[in-house]
Coordinates of C-alpha atoms in Angstrom, one line a residue:
M4 CA -25.9 -46.3 25.3
N5 CA -23.7 -47.1 22.3
I6 CA -24.9 -44.8 19.5
R7 CA -22.8 -46.5 16.9
E8 CA -24.6 -49.8 17.4
D9 CA -27.9 -48.1 17.0
L10 CA -26.8 -46.5 13.8
E11 CA -25.6 -49.9 12.5
R12 CA -29.0 -51.2 13.2
R13 CA -30.7 -48.4 11.2
E14 CA -28.4 -49.2 8.3
R15 CA -29.6 -52.8 8.2
E16 CA -33.2 -51.7 8.4
T17 CA -33.1 -48.9 5.7
L18 CA -30.3 -49.6 3.2
S19 CA -30.5 -51.8 0.1
P20 CA -29.3 -55.4 0.5
Y21 CA -26.7 -54.5 -2.0
A22 CA -25.2 -51.7 0.2
A23 CA -21.9 -51.9 2.0
F24 CA -22.9 -52.0 5.6
S25 CA -20.5 -50.4 8.1
A26 CA -20.7 -53.3 10.5
E27 CA -19.5 -55.6 7.8
T28 CA -16.3 -53.7 6.8
K29 CA -13.2 -55.8 6.1
G30 CA -11.5 -53.5 8.6
R31 CA -8.4 -51.4 8.8
E32 CA -4.7 -52.3 8.4
R33 CA -4.1 -51.5 12.0
E34 CA -6.7 -52.6 14.6
E35 CA -8.1 -49.8 16.7
E36 CA -11.0 -49.2 19.1
R37 CA -14.2 -48.4 17.3
C38 CA -15.9 -45.1 17.9
D39 CA -19.0 -45.2 20.0
I40 CA -20.8 -42.4 18.2
R41 CA -19.6 -42.7 14.6
L42 CA -19.8 -45.5 12.0
D43 CA -16.5 -46.6 10.5
Y44 CA -17.1 -45.0 7.0
Q45 CA -18.2 -41.7 8.6
R46 CA -15.0 -41.8 10.6
D47 CA -13.0 -42.3 7.4
R48 CA -14.8 -39.4 5.8
D49 CA -13.9 -37.2 8.8
R50 CA -10.3 -38.2 8.7
I51 CA -10.0 -37.3 5.0
L52 CA -11.8 -34.0 5.5
H53 CA -9.3 -33.0 8.2
S54 CA -6.2 -34.2 6.4
K55 CA -3.5 -31.9 5.0
S56 CA -3.7 -33.5 1.6
F57 CA -7.4 -32.6 1.3
R58 CA -6.7 -28.9 2.2
R59 CA -3.9 -28.8 -0.4
L60 CA -6.4 -29.6 -3.2
K61 CA -7.7 -26.0 -3.1
D62 CA -4.4 -24.8 -4.8
K63 CA -4.1 -27.6 -7.4
T64 CA -5.2 -27.2 -11.0
Q65 CA -8.3 -29.0 -12.3
V66 CA -8.0 -28.2 -16.0
F67 CA -7.1 -24.6 -16.6
L68 CA -3.6 -23.6 -15.3
T69 CA -3.5 -20.3 -13.3
P70 CA -6.8 -19.0 -14.7
E71 CA -7.7 -15.3 -14.4
G72 CA -10.9 -15.3 -12.4
A73 CA -12.2 -16.6 -9.1
H74 CA -14.8 -19.0 -10.5
Y75 CA -12.8 -21.6 -12.3
R76 CA -12.7 -25.1 -10.7
T77 CA -9.8 -26.3 -8.7
R78 CA -9.0 -29.9 -7.7
L79 CA -10.9 -29.2 -4.4
T80 CA -14.1 -27.9 -6.0
H81 CA -14.0 -30.8 -8.4
T82 CA -13.8 -33.2 -5.5
L83 CA -16.7 -31.5 -3.7
E84 CA -18.8 -31.7 -6.9
V85 CA -18.0 -35.4 -7.3
A86 CA -19.0 -36.0 -3.7
Q87 CA -22.3 -34.1 -4.1
N88 CA -23.3 -36.1 -7.2
A89 CA -22.2 -39.3 -5.7
R90 CA -24.3 -38.8 -2.5
T91 CA -27.4 -37.9 -4.5
I92 CA -27.1 -41.2 -6.4
A93 CA -26.2 -43.2 -3.3
R94 CA -29.2 -41.9 -1.4
A95 CA -31.6 -42.5 -4.3
L96 CA -30.4 -46.1 -4.5
R97 CA -30.4 -46.7 -0.7
L98 CA -26.7 -47.4 -0.7
N99 CA -24.2 -46.2 1.9
E100 CA -23.8 -42.5 1.6
E101 CA -21.0 -42.2 4.1
L102 CA -18.8 -44.7 2.3
T103 CA -19.7 -43.1 -1.0
E104 CA -18.7 -39.6 0.3
A105 CA -15.5 -40.9 1.9
I106 CA -14.3 -42.4 -1.4
A107 CA -15.3 -39.3 -3.3
L108 CA -13.5 -36.9 -0.9
G109 CA -10.4 -39.0 -1.0
H110 CA -10.2 -40.0 -4.7
D111 CA -7.7 -37.3 -5.8
L112 CA -5.7 -36.8 -2.6
G113 CA -2.5 -37.9 -4.4
H114 CA -3.0 -35.8 -7.5
T115 CA 0.0 -33.7 -8.7
P116 CA 0.1 -30.0 -9.1
F117 CA -0.9 -28.7 -12.6
G118 CA -3.6 -31.4 -13.1
H119 CA -2.9 -34.2 -15.6
A120 CA 0.1 -32.2 -17.0
G121 CA 1.9 -32.9 -13.7
E122 CA 0.8 -36.5 -13.7
R123 CA 2.1 -37.0 -17.3
A124 CA 5.4 -35.5 -16.4
L125 CA 6.0 -37.8 -13.4
E126 CA 4.7 -40.8 -15.4
R127 CA 7.3 -40.1 -18.0
V128 CA 10.3 -39.3 -15.9
C129 CA 9.8 -41.8 -13.1
P130 CA 11.2 -45.3 -14.0
F131 CA 8.2 -47.1 -12.6
G132 CA 5.6 -44.6 -13.8
F133 CA 3.1 -42.6 -11.8
S134 CA -0.7 -42.9 -11.3
H135 CA -2.6 -40.4 -9.2
S136 CA -5.1 -43.1 -8.1
E137 CA -2.2 -45.3 -6.7
Q138 CA -0.6 -42.2 -5.2
S139 CA -3.9 -41.3 -3.5
V140 CA -3.9 -44.7 -1.8
R141 CA -0.3 -44.3 -0.8
T142 CA -1.1 -40.8 0.6
V143 CA -3.8 -42.1 3.0
E144 CA -1.8 -45.3 3.9
K145 CA 1.8 -44.1 4.3
L146 CA 2.2 -40.3 3.9
E147 CA -0.5 -38.6 5.9
K148 CA 0.1 -37.7 9.6
A149 CA 3.9 -37.7 9.2
G150 CA 4.0 -41.2 7.8
I151 CA 1.5 -42.9 10.1
G152 CA -1.3 -42.7 7.6
L153 CA -5.1 -42.3 8.1
N154 CA -5.7 -46.0 8.7
L155 CA -8.8 -46.1 6.6
T156 CA -11.1 -49.0 6.0
Y157 CA -10.5 -51.5 3.2
E158 CA -13.6 -50.4 1.3
V159 CA -12.6 -46.7 1.2
R160 CA -9.1 -47.5 0.0
D161 CA -10.4 -49.9 -2.6
G162 CA -12.7 -47.2 -3.9
I163 CA -10.0 -44.6 -4.1
K164 CA -7.7 -47.0 -5.9
N165 CA -10.3 -48.0 -8.5
H166 CA -12.0 -44.7 -9.2
Q167 CA -10.6 -44.5 -12.7
T168 CA -11.9 -46.7 -15.6
I169 CA -9.2 -49.3 -15.1
G170 CA -9.6 -51.6 -12.1
E171 CA -12.7 -53.2 -10.6
P172 CA -14.2 -51.6 -7.4
Q173 CA -15.5 -54.0 -4.8
T174 CA -18.5 -52.0 -3.7
L175 CA -21.4 -50.4 -5.5
E176 CA -20.6 -47.2 -3.6
A177 CA -17.2 -47.1 -5.3
K178 CA -18.8 -47.7 -8.7
I179 CA -21.0 -44.7 -8.1
V180 CA -17.9 -42.5 -7.4
R181 CA -16.3 -43.8 -10.6
F182 CA -19.3 -42.6 -12.6
S183 CA -19.7 -39.4 -10.6
D184 CA -16.1 -38.4 -11.3
K185 CA -16.7 -38.6 -15.0
I186 CA -20.0 -36.9 -14.9
A187 CA -18.6 -34.1 -12.8
Y188 CA -15.4 -33.3 -14.7
M189 CA -17.0 -33.4 -18.1
H190 CA -19.7 -31.0 -17.1
H191 CA -17.8 -28.5 -14.9
D192 CA -14.9 -28.5 -17.4
M193 CA -17.4 -27.6 -20.1
D194 CA -18.8 -24.9 -17.9
D195 CA -15.2 -23.5 -17.3
A196 CA -14.5 -23.7 -21.0
V197 CA -17.6 -21.6 -21.8
R198 CA -16.5 -19.1 -19.1
A199 CA -13.0 -19.0 -20.8
G200 CA -14.5 -18.4 -24.2
I201 CA -13.3 -21.6 -25.7
L202 CA -16.8 -23.0 -26.2
C203 CA -20.3 -21.9 -26.6
E204 CA -23.3 -23.9 -25.6
S205 CA -24.3 -23.9 -29.2
D206 CA -21.1 -25.8 -30.1
I207 CA -22.4 -29.0 -28.5
P208 CA -23.4 -31.4 -31.3
H209 CA -27.1 -32.0 -31.7
E210 CA -26.5 -35.8 -31.4
I211 CA -25.6 -35.0 -27.8
S212 CA -27.9 -32.0 -26.9
D213 CA -31.0 -33.6 -28.4
I214 CA -30.7 -36.5 -26.0
A215 CA -29.0 -35.1 -22.9
G216 CA -30.1 -31.5 -22.9
E217 CA -29.3 -28.0 -24.2
N218 CA -27.2 -26.8 -21.3
T219 CA -24.8 -28.1 -18.6
G220 CA -27.5 -28.3 -15.9
E221 CA -29.9 -30.3 -18.1
R222 CA -27.1 -32.7 -19.2
L223 CA -26.0 -33.3 -15.6
D224 CA -29.5 -34.0 -14.6
F225 CA -30.0 -36.4 -17.5
F226 CA -27.0 -38.6 -16.7
I227 CA -27.7 -38.7 -12.9
H228 CA -31.3 -39.6 -13.5
D229 CA -30.4 -42.3 -16.0
L230 CA -27.8 -43.8 -13.7
I231 CA -30.3 -44.0 -10.9
S232 CA -33.2 -45.4 -12.9
E233 CA -31.0 -48.1 -14.6
S234 CA -29.3 -49.1 -11.3
Y235 CA -32.3 -49.0 -9.0
E236 CA -32.6 -52.2 -6.9
S237 CA -29.8 -53.7 -9.0
D238 CA -26.6 -55.4 -8.0
N239 CA -24.6 -53.2 -10.3
I240 CA -24.2 -49.5 -11.3
W241 CA -24.6 -48.6 -14.9
L242 CA -26.0 -46.2 -17.5
S243 CA -28.5 -47.1 -20.2
E244 CA -27.2 -47.9 -23.6
T245 CA -28.3 -44.6 -25.0
A246 CA -26.9 -42.6 -22.1
G247 CA -23.6 -44.5 -22.2
A248 CA -23.2 -43.8 -25.9
T249 CA -24.0 -40.2 -25.4
M250 CA -21.5 -39.9 -22.6
T251 CA -18.8 -41.3 -24.9
K252 CA -19.7 -38.8 -27.5
L253 CA -19.6 -36.0 -25.0
R254 CA -16.2 -37.2 -23.7
D255 CA -14.8 -37.3 -27.3
F256 CA -16.1 -33.8 -27.9
M257 CA -14.4 -32.5 -24.8
F258 CA -11.1 -34.1 -25.7
E259 CA -11.2 -32.5 -29.1
R260 CA -12.4 -29.1 -28.1
V261 CA -11.0 -28.6 -24.6
Y262 CA -8.6 -31.2 -23.3
Q263 CA -6.5 -31.0 -26.4
N264 CA -7.2 -27.4 -27.2
I265 CA -4.0 -25.5 -28.0
E266 CA -5.2 -22.3 -26.5
A267 CA -6.5 -23.9 -23.3
K268 CA -3.4 -26.0 -22.9
S269 CA -0.7 -23.6 -24.1
E270 CA 1.0 -23.5 -20.7
E271 CA 1.0 -27.3 -20.0
K272 CA 4.3 -28.0 -21.7
K273 CA 5.9 -25.5 -19.4
A274 CA 4.3 -27.1 -16.4
E275 CA 5.5 -30.6 -17.5
A276 CA 9.1 -29.3 -18.1
M277 CA 9.1 -27.7 -14.7
M278 CA 7.9 -30.9 -13.0
E279 CA 10.6 -32.9 -14.8
T280 CA 13.3 -30.4 -13.8
L281 CA 12.2 -30.5 -10.2
Y282 CA 12.1 -34.3 -10.2
N283 CA 15.7 -34.5 -11.5
Y284 CA 16.8 -31.8 -9.1
Y285 CA 15.4 -33.5 -6.0
F286 CA 16.6 -36.9 -7.1
K287 CA 20.2 -35.5 -7.2
N288 CA 19.6 -33.5 -4.0
I289 CA 17.5 -35.9 -2.0
D290 CA 18.6 -34.4 1.3
E291 CA 16.5 -31.3 0.5
V292 CA 13.3 -33.4 0.7
P293 CA 11.4 -33.0 4.0
A294 CA 12.6 -35.2 6.8
D295 CA 9.3 -37.0 7.2
L296 CA 9.7 -38.3 3.7
L297 CA 13.4 -39.1 4.0
K298 CA 12.6 -41.5 6.9
R299 CA 10.9 -43.7 4.3
L300 CA 14.3 -44.5 2.7
D301 CA 15.0 -46.5 5.9
L302 CA 11.7 -48.4 5.4
G303 CA 12.8 -49.5 1.9
D304 CA 11.2 -46.9 -0.3
S305 CA 13.3 -45.9 -3.3
K306 CA 14.6 -42.4 -4.0
E307 CA 12.4 -42.2 -7.1
Q308 CA 9.3 -42.9 -4.9
I309 CA 10.3 -40.3 -2.3
V310 CA 10.7 -37.6 -5.0
C311 CA 7.3 -38.5 -6.5
D312 CA 5.8 -38.3 -3.0
Y313 CA 7.2 -34.9 -2.5
L314 CA 6.3 -33.5 -5.9
S315 CA 2.7 -34.9 -5.8
M316 CA 2.2 -33.2 -2.4
M317 CA 3.0 -29.7 -3.8
T318 CA 0.4 -27.2 -4.8
D319 CA 0.8 -25.3 -8.0
R320 CA 2.1 -22.2 -6.3
F321 CA 4.6 -24.1 -4.1
A322 CA 6.0 -26.0 -7.1
I323 CA 6.5 -22.7 -9.0
A324 CA 8.2 -21.2 -5.9
Q325 CA 10.5 -24.1 -5.6
Y326 CA 11.4 -23.9 -9.2
E327 CA 12.1 -20.2 -9.0
E328 CA 14.2 -20.6 -5.9
R329 CA 16.5 -23.0 -7.6
F330 CA 16.5 -22.0 -11.3
V331 CA 15.5 -18.4 -11.7
P332 CA 18.3 -15.8 -11.1
K333 CA 17.6 -13.4 -8.3
S334 CA 18.1 -9.6 -8.5
W335 CA 21.4 -8.4 -7.0
I336 CA 20.8 -6.4 -3.8
V337 CA 23.5 -3.8 -3.0

Protein backbone atom coordinates (compact mmCIF):
# COMPACT_ATOMS: atom_id res chain seq x y z
CA MET A 1 0.00 0.00 0.00
CA ASN A 2 1.30 3.45 -0.92
CA ILE A 3 0.22 5.75 1.91
CA ARG A 4 1.39 8.88 0.10
CA GLU A 5 -0.99 8.27 -2.80
CA ASP A 6 -3.87 7.82 -0.34
CA LEU A 7 -2.94 11.12 1.34
CA GLU A 8 -2.81 12.87 -2.03
CA ARG A 9 -6.31 11.57 -2.75
CA ARG A 10 -7.56 12.95 0.57
CA GLU A 11 -6.10 16.34 -0.30
CA ARG A 12 -8.03 16.42 -3.57
CA GLU A 13 -11.23 15.50 -1.74
CA THR A 14 -10.96 17.90 1.21
CA LEU A 15 -8.91 20.96 0.28
CA SER A 16 -10.14 24.10 -1.43
CA PRO A 17 -9.75 24.20 -5.22
CA TYR A 18 -7.44 27.18 -4.61
CA ALA A 19 -5.03 25.12 -2.46
CA ALA A 20 -1.59 24.02 -3.57
CA PHE A 21 -1.89 20.24 -3.91
CA SER A 22 1.14 18.15 -3.05
CA ALA A 23 0.73 15.99 -6.13
CA GLU A 24 0.93 19.10 -8.34
CA THR A 25 4.19 20.55 -7.00
CA LYS A 26 6.57 21.98 -9.56
CA GLY A 27 9.15 19.72 -7.98
CA ARG A 28 12.66 19.97 -6.64
CA GLU A 29 15.89 21.20 -8.20
CA ARG A 30 17.28 17.67 -8.04
CA GLU A 31 15.08 14.71 -8.86
CA GLU A 32 14.71 12.18 -6.06
CA GLU A 33 12.50 9.24 -5.24
CA ARG A 34 9.26 10.32 -3.58
CA CYS A 35 8.51 9.10 -0.06
CA ASP A 36 5.85 6.40 0.22
CA ILE A 37 4.43 7.64 3.56
CA ARG A 38 4.87 11.43 3.44
CA LEU A 39 3.62 14.11 1.08
CA ASP A 40 6.23 16.37 -0.50
CA TYR A 41 5.44 19.47 1.57
CA GLN A 42 5.43 17.44 4.78
CA ARG A 43 8.84 16.13 3.82
CA ASP A 44 10.06 19.71 3.32
CA ARG A 45 8.68 20.68 6.71
CA ASP A 46 10.56 17.78 8.32
CA ARG A 47 13.81 18.69 6.57
CA ILE A 48 13.60 22.28 7.79
CA LEU A 49 12.75 21.22 11.34
CA HIS A 50 15.81 18.95 11.50
CA SER A 51 18.22 21.45 9.93
CA LYS A 52 21.08 23.15 11.75
CA SER A 53 19.94 26.58 10.62
CA PHE A 54 16.56 26.01 12.30
CA ARG A 55 18.22 25.05 15.60
CA ARG A 56 20.41 28.16 15.50
CA LEU A 57 17.34 30.40 15.57
CA LYS A 58 17.00 29.81 19.32
CA ASP A 59 20.07 31.98 19.93
CA LYS A 60 19.27 34.79 17.51
CA THR A 61 17.67 38.08 18.51
CA GLN A 62 14.09 38.89 17.59
CA VAL A 63 13.86 42.54 18.72
CA PHE A 64 15.50 43.00 22.13
CA LEU A 65 19.25 42.37 22.25
CA THR A 66 20.46 40.17 25.14
CA PRO A 67 17.39 40.80 27.31
CA GLU A 68 17.41 40.00 31.03
CA GLY A 69 14.70 37.40 31.47
CA ALA A 70 13.67 34.05 30.05
CA HIS A 71 10.38 35.07 28.48
CA TYR A 72 11.45 37.39 25.68
CA ARG A 73 11.04 36.13 22.13
CA THR A 74 13.90 34.83 20.07
CA ARG A 75 14.00 34.31 16.32
CA LEU A 76 12.96 30.69 16.98
CA THR A 77 9.90 31.47 19.10
CA HIS A 78 8.90 34.10 16.53
CA THR A 79 9.10 31.44 13.84
CA LEU A 80 6.94 29.04 15.85
CA GLU A 81 4.30 31.73 16.46
CA VAL A 82 4.22 32.56 12.76
CA ALA A 83 3.76 28.87 11.98
CA GLN A 84 0.94 28.48 14.51
CA ASN A 85 -0.97 31.52 13.22
CA ALA A 86 -0.44 30.43 9.63
CA ARG A 87 -1.69 26.89 10.24
CA THR A 88 -4.81 28.19 11.96
CA ILE A 89 -5.60 30.36 8.95
CA ALA A 90 -4.75 27.67 6.40
CA ARG A 91 -6.93 25.09 8.12
CA ALA A 92 -9.91 27.45 8.29
CA LEU A 93 -9.55 28.24 4.58
CA ARG A 94 -9.03 24.57 3.63
CA LEU A 95 -5.62 25.35 2.17
CA ASN A 96 -2.51 23.19 2.44
CA GLU A 97 -1.38 23.25 6.07
CA GLU A 98 1.84 21.36 5.45
CA LEU A 99 3.01 23.74 2.75
CA THR A 100 2.03 26.68 4.94
CA GLU A 101 3.95 25.33 7.91
CA ALA A 102 7.04 24.48 5.85
CA ILE A 103 7.22 28.05 4.53
CA ALA A 104 6.65 29.51 8.00
CA LEU A 105 9.32 27.37 9.64
CA GLY A 106 11.83 28.22 6.92
CA HIS A 107 11.15 31.90 6.36
CA ASP A 108 13.91 33.25 8.65
CA LEU A 109 16.57 30.54 8.36
CA GLY A 110 19.03 32.97 6.79
CA HIS A 111 18.50 35.76 9.30
CA THR A 112 21.54 37.39 10.84
CA PRO A 113 22.41 37.52 14.53
CA PHE A 114 21.18 40.62 16.36
CA GLY A 115 17.94 40.80 14.37
CA HIS A 116 17.53 43.56 11.85
CA ALA A 117 20.54 45.39 13.27
CA GLY A 118 22.74 42.61 11.90
CA GLU A 119 20.88 42.67 8.61
CA ARG A 120 21.33 46.43 8.26
CA ALA A 121 25.05 46.11 8.91
CA LEU A 122 25.56 43.49 6.18
CA GLU A 123 23.32 45.36 3.76
CA ARG A 124 25.47 48.43 4.28
CA VAL A 125 28.93 46.86 4.15
CA CYS A 126 28.42 44.22 1.46
CA PRO A 127 28.80 45.70 -2.07
CA PHE A 128 25.76 43.86 -3.42
CA GLY A 129 23.65 44.29 -0.27
CA PHE A 130 22.01 41.71 1.94
CA SER A 131 18.43 40.50 2.41
CA HIS A 132 17.49 37.87 4.97
CA SER A 133 14.73 36.48 2.72
CA GLU A 134 17.19 35.91 -0.12
CA GLN A 135 19.71 34.50 2.35
CA SER A 136 17.08 32.11 3.71
CA VAL A 137 16.58 30.70 0.21
CA ARG A 138 20.34 30.44 -0.25
CA THR A 139 20.57 28.62 3.08
CA VAL A 140 18.14 25.88 2.08
CA GLU A 141 19.45 25.63 -1.50
CA LYS A 142 23.23 25.85 -1.10
CA LEU A 143 24.43 25.99 2.50
CA GLU A 144 22.60 23.37 4.52
CA LYS A 145 24.01 19.84 4.83
CA ALA A 146 27.59 20.93 4.09
CA GLY A 147 26.64 22.58 0.81
CA ILE A 148 24.26 19.97 -0.56
CA GLY A 149 21.17 21.92 0.48
CA LEU A 150 17.78 20.59 1.56
CA ASN A 151 16.44 20.22 -1.99
CA LEU A 152 13.04 21.67 -1.10
CA THR A 153 10.12 21.98 -3.47
CA TYR A 154 9.68 25.08 -5.62
CA GLU A 155 6.59 26.20 -3.68
CA VAL A 156 8.35 26.22 -0.31
CA ARG A 157 11.37 28.10 -1.68
CA ASP A 158 9.06 30.61 -3.38
CA GLY A 159 7.20 31.24 -0.12
CA ILE A 160 10.43 31.74 1.82
CA LYS A 161 11.76 34.15 -0.78
CA ASN A 162 8.56 36.22 -0.90
CA HIS A 163 7.54 36.33 2.77
CA GLN A 164 8.25 40.05 3.02
CA THR A 165 6.09 42.80 1.52
CA ILE A 166 8.18 42.98 -1.63
CA GLY A 167 7.72 40.19 -4.12
CA GLU A 168 4.67 38.22 -5.16
CA PRO A 169 4.17 34.71 -3.72
CA GLN A 170 2.88 32.10 -6.14
CA THR A 171 0.59 30.26 -3.69
CA LEU A 172 -2.13 31.31 -1.27
CA GLU A 173 -0.27 29.39 1.42
CA ALA A 174 2.74 31.67 0.98
CA LYS A 175 0.48 34.72 1.17
CA ILE A 176 -0.88 33.43 4.47
CA VAL A 177 2.67 33.24 5.85
CA ARG A 178 3.39 36.78 4.70
CA PHE A 179 0.40 38.09 6.68
CA SER A 180 1.09 35.76 9.62
CA ASP A 181 4.64 37.08 9.90
CA LYS A 182 3.41 40.66 10.27
CA ILE A 183 0.61 39.73 12.64
CA ALA A 184 2.96 37.68 14.82
CA TYR A 185 5.85 40.12 15.12
CA MET A 186 3.72 43.18 15.82
CA HIS A 187 1.83 41.43 18.60
CA HIS A 188 4.61 39.50 20.29
CA ASP A 189 6.96 42.48 20.00
CA MET A 190 4.31 44.57 21.74
CA ASP A 191 4.00 41.92 24.43
CA ASP A 192 7.78 41.99 24.94
CA ALA A 193 7.76 45.79 25.02
CA VAL A 194 5.14 45.76 27.78
CA ARG A 195 7.25 43.20 29.68
CA ALA A 196 10.28 45.49 29.29
CA GLY A 197 8.37 48.49 30.62
CA ILE A 198 8.62 50.40 27.37
CA LEU A 199 4.86 50.30 26.75
CA CYS A 200 1.64 49.91 28.68
CA GLU A 201 -1.53 48.51 27.16
CA SER A 202 -3.15 51.88 27.85
CA ASP A 203 -0.65 53.53 25.48
CA ILE A 204 -2.34 51.93 22.46
CA PRO A 205 -4.25 54.67 20.60
CA HIS A 206 -8.04 54.38 20.80
CA GLU A 207 -8.28 54.42 17.02
CA ILE A 208 -6.57 51.02 17.18
CA SER A 209 -7.92 49.53 20.43
CA ASP A 210 -11.55 50.52 19.74
CA ILE A 211 -11.47 48.45 16.55
CA ALA A 212 -8.98 45.64 17.17
CA GLY A 213 -9.22 45.13 20.93
CA GLU A 214 -7.92 46.24 24.31
CA ASN A 215 -5.09 43.73 24.67
CA THR A 216 -2.65 41.68 22.62
CA GLY A 217 -4.81 38.55 22.62
CA GLU A 218 -7.91 40.38 21.44
CA ARG A 219 -6.02 42.15 18.65
CA LEU A 220 -4.38 38.93 17.48
CA ASP A 221 -7.80 37.28 17.39
CA PHE A 222 -9.27 40.23 15.48
CA PHE A 223 -6.74 40.19 12.64
CA ILE A 224 -6.79 36.41 12.23
CA HIS A 225 -10.59 36.28 12.16
CA ASP A 226 -10.74 39.17 9.70
CA LEU A 227 -8.21 37.55 7.37
CA ILE A 228 -10.16 34.28 7.38
CA SER A 229 -13.57 35.86 6.84
CA GLU A 230 -12.34 38.10 4.02
CA SER A 231 -10.40 35.31 2.26
CA TYR A 232 -12.88 32.45 2.70
CA GLU A 233 -13.52 30.63 -0.61
CA SER A 234 -11.52 33.33 -2.40
CA ASP A 235 -8.60 33.08 -4.79
CA ASN A 236 -6.61 35.58 -2.75
CA ILE A 237 -5.60 36.35 0.84
CA TRP A 238 -6.46 39.75 2.22
CA LEU A 239 -7.71 41.82 5.11
CA SER A 240 -10.80 43.99 5.08
CA GLU A 241 -10.26 47.67 4.42
CA THR A 242 -10.87 48.48 8.09
CA ALA A 243 -8.50 45.80 9.38
CA GLY A 244 -5.83 46.72 6.82
CA ALA A 245 -5.95 50.37 7.85
CA THR A 246 -5.84 49.39 11.52
CA MET A 247 -2.83 47.15 10.96
CA THR A 248 -1.01 50.02 9.24
CA LYS A 249 -1.74 52.28 12.23
CA LEU A 250 -0.53 49.58 14.62
CA ARG A 251 2.66 49.13 12.64
CA ASP A 252 3.31 52.88 12.62
CA PHE A 253 2.74 52.97 16.38
CA MET A 254 5.19 50.11 16.92
CA PHE A 255 7.86 51.81 14.83
CA GLU A 256 7.48 55.03 16.75
CA ARG A 257 7.37 53.54 20.23
CA VAL A 258 9.38 50.30 19.99
CA TYR A 259 11.38 49.71 16.80
CA GLN A 260 12.88 53.20 16.89
CA ASN A 261 12.84 53.56 20.68
CA ILE A 262 16.20 54.86 21.91
CA GLU A 263 16.04 52.87 25.16
CA ALA A 264 15.05 49.60 23.50
CA LYS A 265 17.56 50.00 20.69
CA SER A 266 20.46 51.51 22.64
CA GLU A 267 22.76 48.54 21.97
CA GLU A 268 22.00 48.11 18.27
CA LYS A 269 24.70 50.50 17.07
CA LYS A 270 27.25 48.40 18.91
CA ALA A 271 25.90 45.25 17.30
CA GLU A 272 26.03 46.84 13.84
CA ALA A 273 29.60 48.04 14.39
CA MET A 274 30.60 44.56 15.56
CA MET A 275 29.06 42.92 12.47
CA GLU A 276 30.81 45.39 10.16
CA THR A 277 34.13 44.78 11.93
CA LEU A 278 33.72 41.00 11.61
CA TYR A 279 32.81 41.34 7.94
CA ASN A 280 35.95 43.33 7.21
CA TYR A 281 38.09 40.96 9.26
CA TYR A 282 36.90 37.77 7.55
CA PHE A 283 37.09 39.40 4.13
CA LYS A 284 40.78 40.07 4.77
CA ASN A 285 41.29 36.68 6.45
CA ILE A 286 39.06 34.50 4.32
CA ASP A 287 41.07 31.38 5.21
CA GLU A 288 39.53 31.50 8.71
CA VAL A 289 36.06 30.83 7.30
CA PRO A 290 34.96 27.17 7.70
CA ALA A 291 36.13 24.81 4.98
CA ASP A 292 32.60 23.92 3.83
CA LEU A 293 32.05 27.55 2.91
CA LEU A 294 35.49 28.05 1.37
CA LYS A 295 34.69 25.28 -1.10
CA ARG A 296 32.08 27.57 -2.61
CA LEU A 297 34.84 29.85 -3.91
CA ASP A 298 35.68 27.08 -6.38
CA LEU A 299 32.02 27.08 -7.45
CA GLY A 300 32.18 30.75 -8.38
CA ASP A 301 30.83 32.42 -5.25
CA SER A 302 32.52 35.69 -4.30
CA LYS A 303 34.47 36.34 -1.11
CA GLU A 304 31.82 38.89 -0.16
CA GLN A 305 29.10 36.26 -0.42
CA ILE A 306 31.06 33.69 1.56
CA VAL A 307 31.64 36.15 4.40
CA CYS A 308 27.94 37.06 4.44
CA ASP A 309 27.10 33.35 4.52
CA TYR A 310 29.35 32.82 7.54
CA LEU A 311 28.15 35.85 9.48
CA SER A 312 24.48 35.13 8.83
CA MET A 313 24.96 31.61 10.20
CA MET A 314 26.27 32.92 13.52
CA THR A 315 24.19 33.11 16.66
CA ASP A 316 24.39 36.22 18.82
CA ARG A 317 26.68 34.55 21.35
CA PHE A 318 28.95 33.04 18.72
CA ALA A 319 29.37 36.40 16.96
CA ILE A 320 30.26 38.08 20.25
CA ALA A 321 32.75 35.30 21.03
CA GLN A 322 34.41 35.67 17.62
CA TYR A 323 34.67 39.42 18.10
CA GLU A 324 36.15 39.07 21.59
CA GLU A 325 38.62 36.44 20.36
CA ARG A 326 39.97 38.79 17.70
CA PHE A 327 39.61 42.31 19.09
CA VAL A 328 39.37 42.24 22.90
CA PRO A 329 42.73 41.99 24.73
CA LYS A 330 43.11 38.92 26.94
CA SER A 331 44.44 38.90 30.48
CA TRP A 332 48.12 38.02 30.82
CA ILE A 333 48.54 34.65 32.48
CA VAL A 334 51.81 34.15 34.38
